[in-house]
PDB file of C-alpha atoms and ligand atoms in Angstrom:
ATOM      1  CA  MET A   1     -99.811 -78.112   2.600  1.00 39.00           C
ATOM      2  CA  THR A   2    -100.511 -77.924  -1.136  1.00 48.00           C
ATOM      3  CA  SER A   3    -102.896 -80.558  -2.515  1.00 52.00           C
ATOM      4  CA  SER A   4    -101.500 -82.845  -5.182  1.00 54.00           C
ATOM      5  CA  SER A   5    -103.855 -81.245  -7.709  1.00 63.00           C
ATOM      6  CA  SER A   6    -102.213 -77.816  -7.239  1.00 89.00           C
ATOM      7  CA  LYS A   7     -98.628 -79.121  -7.338  1.00 97.00           C
ATOM      8  CA  PRO A   8     -96.731 -78.662 -10.596  1.00 98.00           C
ATOM      9  CA  ARG A   9     -96.427 -81.941 -12.502  1.00 98.00           C
ATOM     10  CA  ILE A  10     -92.800 -82.343 -13.493  1.00 98.00           C
ATOM     11  CA  ILE A  11     -90.310 -84.685 -15.117  1.00 99.00           C
ATOM     12  CA  LEU A  12     -86.875 -84.113 -13.576  1.00 99.00           C
ATOM     13  CA  ASP A  13     -83.824 -84.546 -15.829  1.00 99.00           C
ATOM     14  CA  CYS A  14     -80.679 -84.488 -13.709  1.00 98.00           C
ATOM     15  CA  ASP A  15     -77.021 -85.440 -13.200  1.00 98.00           C
ATOM     16  CA  PRO A  16     -76.740 -86.140  -9.421  1.00 98.00           C
ATOM     17  CA  GLY A  17     -74.550 -84.317  -8.177  1.00 97.00           C
ATOM     18  CA  HIS A  18     -75.024 -82.900  -4.690  1.00 98.00           C
ATOM     19  CA  ASP A  19     -77.366 -80.111  -5.695  1.00 98.00           C
ATOM     20  CA  ASP A  20     -79.324 -82.398  -8.031  1.00 98.00           C
ATOM     21  CA  ALA A  21     -79.859 -84.640  -5.002  1.00 98.00           C
ATOM     22  CA  VAL A  22     -81.426 -81.710  -3.159  1.00 98.00           C
ATOM     23  CA  ALA A  23     -83.530 -80.960  -6.249  1.00 98.00           C
ATOM     24  CA  ILE A  24     -84.910 -84.522  -6.145  1.00 98.00           C
ATOM     25  CA  VAL A  25     -85.786 -84.156  -2.445  1.00 98.00           C
ATOM     26  CA  VAL A  26     -87.467 -80.785  -3.011  1.00 98.00           C
ATOM     27  CA  ALA A  27     -89.312 -82.022  -6.116  1.00 98.00           C
ATOM     28  CA  ALA A  28     -90.643 -85.053  -4.224  1.00 98.00           C
ATOM     29  CA  HIS A  29     -92.102 -82.697  -1.605  1.00 98.00           C
ATOM     30  CA  THR A  30     -93.313 -79.732  -3.635  1.00 98.00           C
ATOM     31  CA  CYS A  31     -94.257 -81.248  -7.003  1.00 98.00           C
ATOM     32  CA  GLU A  32     -96.031 -84.191  -8.541  1.00 98.00           C
ATOM     33  CA  LEU A  33     -92.898 -86.001  -9.725  1.00 98.00           C
ATOM     34  CA  LEU A  34     -93.850 -87.946 -12.874  1.00 98.00           C
ATOM     35  CA  GLY A  35     -90.428 -89.428 -13.497  1.00 98.00           C
ATOM     36  CA  ILE A  36     -86.667 -88.963 -13.290  1.00 99.00           C
ATOM     37  CA  THR A  37     -84.264 -89.149 -16.211  1.00 99.00           C
ATOM     38  CA  THR A  38     -80.510 -89.023 -15.866  1.00 98.00           C
ATOM     39  CA  VAL A  39     -77.724 -87.640 -18.015  1.00 98.00           C
ATOM     40  CA  ALA A  40     -73.923 -87.644 -17.933  1.00 98.00           C
ATOM     41  CA  GLY A  41     -72.605 -84.418 -16.442  1.00 98.00           C
ATOM     42  CA  ASN A  42     -71.264 -84.103 -12.922  1.00 98.00           C
ATOM     43  CA  ALA A  43     -70.185 -87.717 -13.310  1.00 98.00           C
ATOM     44  CA  PRO A  44     -70.484 -90.427 -15.991  1.00 98.00           C
ATOM     45  CA  LEU A  45     -73.995 -91.701 -16.709  1.00 98.00           C
ATOM     46  CA  ASP A  46     -73.639 -94.895 -14.691  1.00 98.00           C
ATOM     47  CA  ARG A  47     -72.805 -92.822 -11.622  1.00 98.00           C
ATOM     48  CA  THR A  48     -75.471 -90.158 -12.031  1.00 98.00           C
ATOM     49  CA  THR A  49     -78.031 -92.899 -12.646  1.00 98.00           C
ATOM     50  CA  HIS A  50     -76.943 -94.876  -9.588  1.00 98.00           C
ATOM     51  CA  ASN A  51     -77.101 -91.697  -7.509  1.00 98.00           C
ATOM     52  CA  ALA A  52     -80.636 -90.911  -8.694  1.00 98.00           C
ATOM     53  CA  ARG A  53     -81.674 -94.435  -7.660  1.00 98.00           C
ATOM     54  CA  VAL A  54     -80.050 -93.896  -4.240  1.00 98.00           C
ATOM     55  CA  LEU A  55     -82.139 -90.754  -3.676  1.00 98.00           C
ATOM     56  CA  ARG A  56     -85.288 -92.550  -4.842  1.00 98.00           C
ATOM     57  CA  HIS A  57     -84.475 -95.331  -2.369  1.00 97.00           C
ATOM     58  CA  MET A  58     -83.896 -92.979   0.558  1.00 97.00           C
ATOM     59  CA  LEU A  59     -87.112 -91.086  -0.213  1.00 97.00           C
ATOM     60  CA  ASP A  60     -89.011 -94.362  -0.733  1.00 96.00           C
ATOM     61  CA  LEU A  61     -90.399 -92.847  -3.938  1.00 97.00           C
ATOM     62  CA  ASP A  62     -92.558 -94.826  -6.344  1.00 97.00           C
ATOM     63  CA  VAL A  63     -91.197 -92.999  -9.400  1.00 98.00           C
ATOM     64  CA  GLU A  64     -89.518 -94.454 -12.485  1.00 98.00           C
ATOM     65  CA  VAL A  65     -85.854 -93.681 -13.160  1.00 98.00           C
ATOM     66  CA  HIS A  66     -84.634 -93.960 -16.754  1.00 98.00           C
ATOM     67  CA  SER A  67     -81.089 -93.263 -17.894  1.00 98.00           C
ATOM     68  CA  GLY A  68     -80.561 -91.060 -20.925  1.00 98.00           C
ATOM     69  CA  ALA A  69     -77.571 -89.774 -22.852  1.00 98.00           C
ATOM     70  CA  GLY A  70     -74.117 -90.930 -21.837  1.00 98.00           C
ATOM     71  CA  ARG A  71     -72.346 -88.213 -23.815  1.00 98.00           C
ATOM     72  CA  PRO A  72     -72.991 -84.732 -25.222  1.00 98.00           C
ATOM     73  CA  MET A  73     -74.390 -84.210 -28.738  1.00 98.00           C
ATOM     74  CA  VAL A  74     -71.068 -83.120 -30.277  1.00 98.00           C
ATOM     75  CA  VAL A  75     -68.301 -82.141 -27.821  1.00 98.00           C
ATOM     76  CA  GLU A  76     -66.315 -84.749 -25.912  1.00 97.00           C
ATOM     77  CA  PRO A  77     -67.620 -85.845 -22.483  1.00 96.00           C
ATOM     78  CA  ALA A  78     -66.194 -83.952 -19.502  1.00 95.00           C
ATOM     79  CA  PHE A  79     -67.233 -84.384 -15.887  1.00 94.00           C
ATOM     80  CA  ALA A  80     -67.062 -82.397 -12.626  1.00 90.00           C
ATOM     81  CA  GLY A  81     -65.298 -84.763 -10.234  1.00 89.00           C
ATOM     82  CA  TYR A  82     -63.359 -81.740  -9.003  1.00 88.00           C
ATOM     83  CA  VAL A  83     -66.617 -80.520  -7.429  1.00 89.00           C
ATOM     84  CA  HIS A  84     -68.724 -83.613  -6.660  1.00 90.00           C
ATOM     85  CA  GLY A  85     -66.047 -86.300  -6.332  1.00 89.00           C
ATOM     86  CA  GLU A  86     -65.572 -89.288  -8.620  1.00 91.00           C
ATOM     87  CA  SER A  87     -68.800 -90.922  -7.404  1.00 93.00           C
ATOM     88  CA  GLY A  88     -70.748 -87.763  -8.149  1.00 95.00           C
ATOM     89  CA  LEU A  89     -71.999 -87.790  -4.548  1.00 97.00           C
ATOM     90  CA  ASP A  90     -68.916 -87.914  -2.307  1.00 93.00           C
ATOM     91  CA  GLY A  91     -69.199 -87.048   1.371  1.00 92.00           C
ATOM     92  CA  ALA A  92     -71.625 -89.545   2.880  1.00 92.00           C
ATOM     93  CA  ASP A  93     -72.214 -93.282   3.325  1.00 93.00           C
ATOM     94  CA  LEU A  94     -75.028 -93.939   0.876  1.00 95.00           C
ATOM     95  CA  PRO A  95     -77.408 -96.921   1.016  1.00 95.00           C
ATOM     96  CA  GLU A  96     -77.509 -99.346  -1.908  1.00 97.00           C
ATOM     97  CA  PRO A  97     -80.736 -98.897  -3.922  1.00 98.00           C
ATOM     98  CA  THR A  98     -82.884-102.028  -4.120  1.00 96.00           C
ATOM     99  CA  ARG A  99     -85.236-101.105  -6.972  1.00 98.00           C
ATOM    100  CA  PRO A 100     -83.629-101.669 -10.389  1.00 98.00           C
ATOM    101  CA  LEU A 101     -83.386 -99.044 -13.104  1.00 98.00           C
ATOM    102  CA  ASP A 102     -86.689 -98.832 -15.017  1.00 98.00           C
ATOM    103  CA  GLY A 103     -85.178 -98.244 -18.451  1.00 98.00           C
ATOM    104  CA  THR A 104     -82.228 -97.002 -20.489  1.00 98.00           C
ATOM    105  CA  ASP A 105     -84.038 -94.934 -23.103  1.00 98.00           C
ATOM    106  CA  GLY A 106     -84.605 -91.774 -21.091  1.00 98.00           C
ATOM    107  CA  ILE A 107     -85.318 -89.743 -24.205  1.00 98.00           C
ATOM    108  CA  GLN A 108     -88.254 -91.979 -25.167  1.00 98.00           C
ATOM    109  CA  PHE A 109     -89.455 -91.987 -21.557  1.00 98.00           C
ATOM    110  CA  LEU A 110     -89.433 -88.176 -21.550  1.00 98.00           C
ATOM    111  CA  ILE A 111     -91.469 -88.074 -24.765  1.00 98.00           C
ATOM    112  CA  GLU A 112     -94.008 -90.685 -23.669  1.00 98.00           C
ATOM    113  CA  THR A 113     -94.438 -89.249 -20.182  1.00 98.00           C
ATOM    114  CA  ALA A 114     -94.925 -85.716 -21.516  1.00 98.00           C
ATOM    115  CA  ARG A 115     -97.439 -86.950 -24.096  1.00 98.00           C
ATOM    116  CA  SER A 116     -99.446 -88.757 -21.412  1.00 98.00           C
ATOM    117  CA  ASN A 117     -99.298 -85.797 -19.009  1.00 98.00           C
ATOM    118  CA  PRO A 118    -100.092 -82.724 -21.118  1.00 98.00           C
ATOM    119  CA  GLY A 119     -99.315 -79.486 -19.288  1.00 98.00           C
ATOM    120  CA  CYS A 120     -96.399 -80.974 -17.351  1.00 98.00           C
ATOM    121  CA  HIS A 121     -93.084 -79.151 -16.928  1.00 98.00           C
ATOM    122  CA  LEU A 122     -89.590 -80.371 -17.754  1.00 98.00           C
ATOM    123  CA  VAL A 123     -87.126 -79.479 -14.999  1.00 99.00           C
ATOM    124  CA  VAL A 124     -83.527 -79.753 -16.185  1.00 99.00           C
ATOM    125  CA  THR A 125     -80.615 -79.615 -13.748  1.00 99.00           C
ATOM    126  CA  GLY A 126     -77.766 -81.041 -15.800  1.00 98.00           C
ATOM    127  CA  PRO A 127     -76.440 -80.747 -19.344  1.00 98.00           C
ATOM    128  CA  MET A 128     -79.445 -80.460 -21.684  1.00 98.00           C
ATOM    129  CA  THR A 129     -78.582 -83.412 -23.916  1.00 98.00           C
ATOM    130  CA  ASN A 130     -81.700 -85.473 -23.142  1.00 98.00           C
ATOM    131  CA  ILE A 131     -84.052 -82.558 -23.708  1.00 98.00           C
ATOM    132  CA  ALA A 132     -82.428 -81.540 -26.984  1.00 98.00           C
ATOM    133  CA  LEU A 133     -82.517 -85.109 -28.302  1.00 98.00           C
ATOM    134  CA  ALA A 134     -86.152 -85.474 -27.217  1.00 98.00           C
ATOM    135  CA  LEU A 135     -87.087 -82.257 -29.045  1.00 98.00           C
ATOM    136  CA  ARG A 136     -85.229 -83.455 -32.130  1.00 98.00           C
ATOM    137  CA  SER A 137     -86.898 -86.902 -31.945  1.00 98.00           C
ATOM    138  CA  ASP A 138     -90.409 -85.507 -31.426  1.00 98.00           C
ATOM    139  CA  PRO A 139     -90.811 -81.941 -32.763  1.00 95.00           C
ATOM    140  CA  SER A 140     -94.374 -81.875 -31.340  1.00 97.00           C
ATOM    141  CA  LEU A 141     -93.072 -82.438 -27.790  1.00 97.00           C
ATOM    142  CA  GLY A 142     -93.530 -78.755 -27.037  1.00 97.00           C
ATOM    143  CA  ASP A 143     -97.296 -79.122 -27.567  1.00 97.00           C
ATOM    144  CA  HIS A 144     -97.473 -81.221 -24.392  1.00 97.00           C
ATOM    145  CA  ILE A 145     -95.249 -79.300 -21.984  1.00 98.00           C
ATOM    146  CA  ALA A 146     -96.082 -76.101 -20.109  1.00 98.00           C
ATOM    147  CA  SER A 147     -92.482 -74.964 -19.620  1.00 98.00           C
ATOM    148  CA  ILE A 148     -88.857 -75.961 -19.342  1.00 98.00           C
ATOM    149  CA  SER A 149     -87.411 -74.780 -16.021  1.00 99.00           C
ATOM    150  CA  PHE A 150     -83.664 -75.218 -16.036  1.00 99.00           C
ATOM    151  CA  MET A 151     -80.563 -74.587 -13.965  1.00 99.00           C
ATOM    152  CA  GLY A 152     -77.929 -73.327 -16.359  1.00 98.00           C
ATOM    153  CA  GLY A 153     -76.207 -70.323 -17.829  1.00 98.00           C
ATOM    154  CA  GLY A 154     -75.770 -66.928 -16.277  1.00 98.00           C
ATOM    155  CA  THR A 155     -74.077 -63.603 -16.992  1.00 98.00           C
ATOM    156  CA  PHE A 156     -70.827 -65.068 -15.631  1.00 98.00           C
ATOM    157  CA  GLY A 157     -69.304 -68.566 -15.592  1.00 98.00           C
ATOM    158  CA  ASN A 158     -67.974 -71.245 -13.283  1.00 97.00           C
ATOM    159  CA  ARG A 159     -66.420 -73.753 -15.739  1.00 97.00           C
ATOM    160  CA  THR A 160     -64.764 -70.861 -17.580  1.00 97.00           C
ATOM    161  CA  ALA A 161     -64.889 -67.133 -16.912  1.00 97.00           C
ATOM    162  CA  MET A 162     -67.965 -66.914 -19.145  1.00 98.00           C
ATOM    163  CA  SER A 163     -69.507 -70.422 -19.220  1.00 98.00           C
ATOM    164  CA  GLU A 164     -71.626 -72.251 -16.635  1.00 98.00           C
ATOM    165  CA  PHE A 165     -70.961 -76.003 -16.426  1.00 98.00           C
ATOM    166  CA  ASN A 166     -74.301 -77.387 -17.714  1.00 98.00           C
ATOM    167  CA  PHE A 167     -74.163 -75.170 -20.797  1.00 98.00           C
ATOM    168  CA  TRP A 168     -70.394 -75.722 -21.250  1.00 98.00           C
ATOM    169  CA  ALA A 169     -70.742 -79.512 -21.000  1.00 98.00           C
ATOM    170  CA  ASP A 170     -73.142 -79.631 -23.974  1.00 98.00           C
ATOM    171  CA  PRO A 171     -73.399 -76.226 -25.699  1.00 98.00           C
ATOM    172  CA  HIS A 172     -75.150 -77.660 -28.768  1.00 98.00           C
ATOM    173  CA  ALA A 173     -77.921 -79.111 -26.595  1.00 98.00           C
ATOM    174  CA  ALA A 174     -78.259 -75.860 -24.662  1.00 98.00           C
ATOM    175  CA  ALA A 175     -78.613 -73.971 -27.951  1.00 98.00           C
ATOM    176  CA  VAL A 176     -81.345 -76.358 -29.162  1.00 98.00           C
ATOM    177  CA  VAL A 177     -83.356 -75.847 -25.971  1.00 98.00           C
ATOM    178  CA  VAL A 178     -82.822 -72.085 -25.657  1.00 98.00           C
ATOM    179  CA  ASN A 179     -83.859 -71.640 -29.305  1.00 98.00           C
ATOM    180  CA  SER A 180     -86.803 -74.069 -29.102  1.00 98.00           C
ATOM    181  CA  GLY A 181     -89.405 -71.329 -28.784  1.00 98.00           C
ATOM    182  CA  LEU A 182     -90.847 -73.079 -25.704  1.00 98.00           C
ATOM    183  CA  PRO A 183     -91.584 -71.229 -22.423  1.00 98.00           C
ATOM    184  CA  LEU A 184     -88.275 -71.152 -20.535  1.00 98.00           C
ATOM    185  CA  ILE A 185     -87.378 -70.343 -16.936  1.00 99.00           C
ATOM    186  CA  MET A 186     -83.673 -69.914 -16.307  1.00 98.00           C
ATOM    187  CA  ALA A 187     -82.050 -70.349 -12.901  1.00 99.00           C
ATOM    188  CA  GLY A 188     -78.589 -69.159 -13.819  1.00 98.00           C
ATOM    189  CA  LEU A 189     -75.558 -68.546 -11.638  1.00 98.00           C
ATOM    190  CA  ASP A 190     -76.694 -64.972 -10.969  1.00 98.00           C
ATOM    191  CA  VAL A 191     -79.523 -66.335  -8.819  1.00 98.00           C
ATOM    192  CA  THR A 192     -78.098 -69.679  -7.693  1.00 98.00           C
ATOM    193  CA  HIS A 193     -75.037 -68.082  -6.097  1.00 98.00           C
ATOM    194  CA  GLN A 194     -77.492 -66.303  -3.774  1.00 98.00           C
ATOM    195  CA  PHE A 195     -78.557 -69.732  -2.430  1.00 98.00           C
ATOM    196  CA  GLN A 196     -75.567 -71.017  -0.463  1.00 98.00           C
ATOM    197  CA  ALA A 197     -75.325 -73.887   2.005  1.00 98.00           C
ATOM    198  CA  THR A 198     -73.824 -71.728   4.752  1.00 97.00           C
ATOM    199  CA  ALA A 199     -72.849 -73.196   8.120  1.00 97.00           C
ATOM    200  CA  PRO A 200     -76.073 -72.065   9.869  1.00 97.00           C
ATOM    201  CA  ARG A 201     -78.168 -73.591   7.104  1.00 98.00           C
ATOM    202  CA  ILE A 202     -76.269 -76.875   7.305  1.00 98.00           C
ATOM    203  CA  GLU A 203     -76.809 -76.846  11.078  1.00 98.00           C
ATOM    204  CA  GLN A 204     -80.537 -76.444  10.373  1.00 97.00           C
ATOM    205  CA  VAL A 205     -80.415 -79.691   8.365  1.00 97.00           C
ATOM    206  CA  LYS A 206     -78.331 -81.443  11.031  1.00 97.00           C
ATOM    207  CA  SER A 207     -81.077 -80.695  13.558  1.00 97.00           C
ATOM    208  CA  ILE A 208     -83.523 -82.822  11.540  1.00 96.00           C
ATOM    209  CA  ASP A 209     -83.917 -86.467  12.612  1.00 95.00           C
ATOM    210  CA  GLY A 210     -83.738 -89.344  10.155  1.00 93.00           C
ATOM    211  CA  GLN A 211     -81.419 -91.008   7.642  1.00 93.00           C
ATOM    212  CA  LEU A 212     -82.045 -88.588   4.780  1.00 96.00           C
ATOM    213  CA  ALA A 213     -81.176 -85.519   6.855  1.00 97.00           C
ATOM    214  CA  HIS A 214     -78.077 -87.267   8.186  1.00 96.00           C
ATOM    215  CA  VAL A 215     -76.892 -88.191   4.689  1.00 96.00           C
ATOM    216  CA  LEU A 216     -77.649 -84.753   3.255  1.00 97.00           C
ATOM    217  CA  SER A 217     -75.812 -82.961   6.048  1.00 96.00           C
ATOM    218  CA  GLY A 218     -72.740 -85.036   5.177  1.00 95.00           C
ATOM    219  CA  LEU A 219     -73.167 -84.182   1.508  1.00 97.00           C
ATOM    220  CA  PHE A 220     -73.558 -80.493   2.358  1.00 97.00           C
ATOM    221  CA  ASP A 221     -70.399 -80.576   4.495  1.00 96.00           C
ATOM    222  CA  PHE A 222     -68.431 -82.045   1.575  1.00 95.00           C
ATOM    223  CA  PHE A 223     -70.004 -79.761  -1.044  1.00 95.00           C
ATOM    224  CA  SER A 224     -69.524 -76.573   0.994  1.00 95.00           C
ATOM    225  CA  ALA A 225     -65.970 -77.444   1.998  1.00 94.00           C
ATOM    226  CA  ASN A 226     -65.191 -77.876  -1.693  1.00 93.00           C
ATOM    227  CA  TYR A 227     -66.765 -74.534  -2.638  1.00 93.00           C
ATOM    228  CA  SER A 228     -65.183 -72.591   0.224  1.00 91.00           C
ATOM    229  CA  SER A 229     -61.746 -74.015  -0.606  1.00 92.00           C
ATOM    230  CA  ARG A 230     -62.104 -73.100  -4.288  1.00 93.00           C
ATOM    231  CA  HIS A 231     -63.599 -69.582  -3.896  1.00 94.00           C
ATOM    232  CA  ASP A 232     -62.383 -66.591  -1.945  1.00 93.00           C
ATOM    233  CA  ASP A 233     -65.875 -65.147  -1.416  1.00 91.00           C
ATOM    234  CA  MET A 234     -68.336 -67.982  -0.794  1.00 92.00           C
ATOM    235  CA  GLU A 235     -69.511 -69.030   2.679  1.00 92.00           C
ATOM    236  CA  GLY A 236     -70.830 -72.328   1.350  1.00 95.00           C
ATOM    237  CA  ALA A 237     -71.738 -74.251  -1.774  1.00 97.00           C
ATOM    238  CA  ALA A 238     -74.156 -72.679  -4.213  1.00 98.00           C
ATOM    239  CA  VAL A 239     -77.021 -75.170  -4.135  1.00 98.00           C
ATOM    240  CA  HIS A 240     -77.996 -74.497  -7.730  1.00 98.00           C
ATOM    241  CA  ASP A 241     -80.464 -77.125  -8.837  1.00 98.00           C
ATOM    242  CA  PRO A 242     -83.407 -76.956  -6.401  1.00 98.00           C
ATOM    243  CA  LEU A 243     -84.065 -73.400  -7.613  1.00 99.00           C
ATOM    244  CA  ALA A 244     -85.208 -74.784 -10.970  1.00 99.00           C
ATOM    245  CA  VAL A 245     -87.829 -76.776  -9.021  1.00 99.00           C
ATOM    246  CA  LEU A 246     -88.817 -73.958  -6.649  1.00 98.00           C
ATOM    247  CA  ALA A 247     -89.285 -71.619  -9.612  1.00 98.00           C
ATOM    248  CA  LEU A 248     -92.366 -73.741 -10.406  1.00 98.00           C
ATOM    249  CA  SER A 249     -93.587 -74.679  -6.922  1.00 98.00           C
ATOM    250  CA  HIS A 250     -92.764 -71.394  -5.140  1.00 98.00           C
ATOM    251  CA  PRO A 251     -92.551 -68.652  -7.790  1.00 98.00           C
ATOM    252  CA  GLN A 252     -93.288 -66.053  -5.109  1.00 98.00           C
ATOM    253  CA  LEU A 253     -89.748 -66.541  -3.769  1.00 98.00           C
ATOM    254  CA  PHE A 254     -88.196 -65.077  -6.892  1.00 98.00           C
ATOM    255  CA  GLU A 255     -87.801 -61.891  -8.892  1.00 98.00           C
ATOM    256  CA  SER A 256     -87.278 -62.251 -12.638  1.00 98.00           C
ATOM    257  CA  GLU A 257     -86.866 -60.406 -15.911  1.00 98.00           C
ATOM    258  CA  GLU A 258     -88.030 -61.304 -19.418  1.00 98.00           C
ATOM    259  CA  ARG A 259     -84.917 -61.407 -21.571  1.00 98.00           C
ATOM    260  CA  PHE A 260     -83.599 -62.610 -24.918  1.00 98.00           C
ATOM    261  CA  VAL A 261     -81.156 -65.432 -24.192  1.00 98.00           C
ATOM    262  CA  ASP A 262     -78.867 -67.349 -26.543  1.00 98.00           C
ATOM    263  CA  VAL A 263     -75.842 -69.668 -26.249  1.00 98.00           C
ATOM    264  CA  VAL A 264     -72.350 -69.391 -27.751  1.00 98.00           C
ATOM    265  CA  ILE A 265     -71.218 -72.737 -29.157  1.00 98.00           C
ATOM    266  CA  ASP A 266     -67.438 -72.530 -29.112  1.00 97.00           C
ATOM    267  CA  GLY A 267     -64.305 -70.651 -28.067  1.00 96.00           C
ATOM    268  CA  ASP A 268     -61.719 -71.309 -25.367  1.00 96.00           C
ATOM    269  CA  HIS A 269     -63.456 -68.959 -22.945  1.00 96.00           C
ATOM    270  CA  THR A 270     -66.899 -68.718 -24.548  1.00 98.00           C
ATOM    271  CA  ARG A 271     -67.999 -72.313 -25.291  1.00 98.00           C
ATOM    272  CA  GLY A 272     -71.423 -72.544 -23.605  1.00 98.00           C
ATOM    273  CA  MET A 273     -71.472 -68.856 -22.734  1.00 98.00           C
ATOM    274  CA  THR A 274     -74.949 -67.422 -22.159  1.00 98.00           C
ATOM    275  CA  VAL A 275     -75.884 -64.234 -23.950  1.00 98.00           C
ATOM    276  CA  VAL A 276     -78.515 -62.385 -21.889  1.00 98.00           C
ATOM    277  CA  ASP A 277     -79.677 -59.211 -23.635  1.00 97.00           C
ATOM    278  CA  GLN A 278     -80.095 -56.641 -20.857  1.00 96.00           C
ATOM    279  CA  ARG A 279     -80.150 -53.614 -23.118  1.00 96.00           C
ATOM    280  CA  THR A 280     -82.942 -51.068 -22.761  1.00 94.00           C
ATOM    281  CA  LEU A 281     -82.865 -50.559 -26.515  1.00 95.00           C
ATOM    282  CA  ILE A 282     -86.432 -50.446 -27.807  1.00 94.00           C
ATOM    283  CA  ASP A 283     -85.769 -52.676 -30.813  1.00 95.00           C
ATOM    284  CA  ARG A 284     -83.819 -55.329 -28.911  1.00 95.00           C
ATOM    285  CA  PRO A 285     -84.632 -58.991 -29.744  1.00 96.00           C
ATOM    286  CA  ALA A 286     -87.899 -60.272 -28.294  1.00 97.00           C
ATOM    287  CA  ALA A 287     -87.545 -62.020 -24.924  1.00 98.00           C
ATOM    288  CA  ASN A 288     -87.528 -65.839 -25.057  1.00 98.00           C
ATOM    289  CA  CYS A 289     -86.779 -66.600 -21.404  1.00 98.00           C
ATOM    290  CA  THR A 290     -87.864 -65.723 -17.883  1.00 98.00           C
ATOM    291  CA  VAL A 291     -84.514 -65.095 -16.209  1.00 98.00           C
ATOM    292  CA  LEU A 292     -84.570 -65.439 -12.423  1.00 98.00           C
ATOM    293  CA  THR A 293     -82.632 -62.540 -10.910  1.00 98.00           C
ATOM    294  CA  LYS A 294     -83.266 -62.749  -7.157  1.00 98.00           C
ATOM    295  CA  VAL A 295     -84.325 -65.378  -4.625  1.00 98.00           C
ATOM    296  CA  ASP A 296     -85.463 -65.086  -1.004  1.00 98.00           C
ATOM    297  CA  ALA A 297     -82.707 -67.481   0.056  1.00 98.00           C
ATOM    298  CA  ASP A 298     -83.796 -67.898   3.678  1.00 98.00           C
ATOM    299  CA  ALA A 299     -87.366 -68.738   2.686  1.00 98.00           C
ATOM    300  CA  ALA A 300     -86.157 -71.073  -0.057  1.00 98.00           C
ATOM    301  CA  TRP A 301     -83.855 -72.855   2.396  1.00 98.00           C
ATOM    302  CA  ASP A 302     -86.791 -73.299   4.793  1.00 98.00           C
ATOM    303  CA  VAL A 303     -88.734 -75.025   1.993  1.00 98.00           C
ATOM    304  CA  ALA A 304     -85.732 -77.266   1.291  1.00 98.00           C
ATOM    305  CA  ALA A 305     -85.386 -78.065   5.000  1.00 98.00           C
ATOM    306  CA  ALA A 306     -89.102 -78.912   5.194  1.00 98.00           C
ATOM    307  CA  ALA A 307     -88.669 -81.223   2.199  1.00 98.00           C
ATOM    308  CA  ILE A 308     -85.714 -82.927   3.896  1.00 98.00           C
ATOM    309  CA  ALA A 309     -87.730 -83.332   7.099  1.00 97.00           C
ATOM    310  CA  ALA A 310     -90.663 -84.794   5.152  1.00 96.00           C
ATOM    311  CA  GLY A 311     -88.323 -87.204   3.393  1.00 94.00           C
ATOM    312  CA  SER A 312     -86.596 -88.153   6.626  1.00 87.00           C
ATOM    313  CA  VAL A 313     -89.550 -89.711   8.340  1.00 73.00           C
ATOM    314  CA  GLU A 314     -88.796 -93.305   9.300  1.00 65.00           C
ATOM    315  CA  ARG A 315     -90.790 -95.731   7.139  1.00 57.00           C
TER     316      ARG A 315
HETATM  317  O1  RIB B   1     -73.009 -75.080 -12.774  1.00 73.04           O
HETATM  318  C1  RIB B   1     -73.789 -75.744 -11.825  1.00 73.04           C
HETATM  319  C2  RIB B   1     -74.498 -76.913 -12.437  1.00 73.04           C
HETATM  320  O2  RIB B   1     -73.548 -77.869 -12.905  1.00 73.04           O
HETATM  321  C3  RIB B   1     -75.359 -77.678 -11.409  1.00 73.04           C
HETATM  322  O3  RIB B   1     -76.450 -78.253 -12.055  1.00 73.04           O
HETATM  323  C4  RIB B   1     -74.434 -78.744 -10.911  1.00 73.04           C
HETATM  324  O4  RIB B   1     -75.134 -79.898 -10.423  1.00 73.04           O
HETATM  325  C5  RIB B   1     -73.692 -79.097 -12.178  1.00 73.04           C
HETATM  326  O5  RIB B   1     -74.511 -79.991 -12.921  1.00 73.04           O
HETATM  327 CA1   CA B   2     -76.794 -80.666 -11.867  1.00 73.04          CA
END
């Protein structure tokens, strides 16, 4: 059991979303969770914010939730109901959260919380709008944060052949963050597709007692049925977002490479495309990102299952 002093201190910016929900559960167990901010992405902001409050309620967390940007910096809003359902968290009967939202200026909350917790990490599991706007609003923000660990990008796409959804949904924000010069850890599709909610792993969650495990197993059933029906080679949903948390709390579960990464802003197939320079050329651009390339998926799932069990205890 890691002591709270050794846990990474994080602010989680998310768009729940099934895999964001798992990221919240894992973060509550493996990190010191300083706050949650929400962004439009998988669903409109009112839905992602409600869903974050539902997870906080189920985990009985004393953590502030602040909503952030309701639309991307430049492109038009576009959501992922085709994956997560119109609610953003289809597939289970969810309890109504009792604690109200703590604020609607998530960008200012990010800035203030980072300033008062120097050395904290930003963990980003949705479109990067809030982070980009925070960096624009306070150019010294980087002085207070140790790293930005994000789920996004990859050498292939899911929203288009070349673009991953979080980067596609707000390519301008992704470009601001990737070019910020801050320490970056990227959990792209190359590594997150290794972390699938297969039937045996879902059964592992179903064997856990408690409301949270029951709800999550329903969410996993929905999420994996969606992925399996939409892919001809996946045994279950890629549970993307918790890897951005585990990269900080359990770095030993990963292999990575230091790479130069950039983002393409537009193009029918290339909007939000990630450029990862894998050349062995000596005078290639300097690396700006730790790109996660491999995860010990079984060990990572065991950590997630332990987090679900810890969050499932009756209170
Ligand atoms: O492409 C996967 C990413 O888009 C995940 O963060 C998922 O939750 C969606 O936001
Ligand atoms: Ca997400």
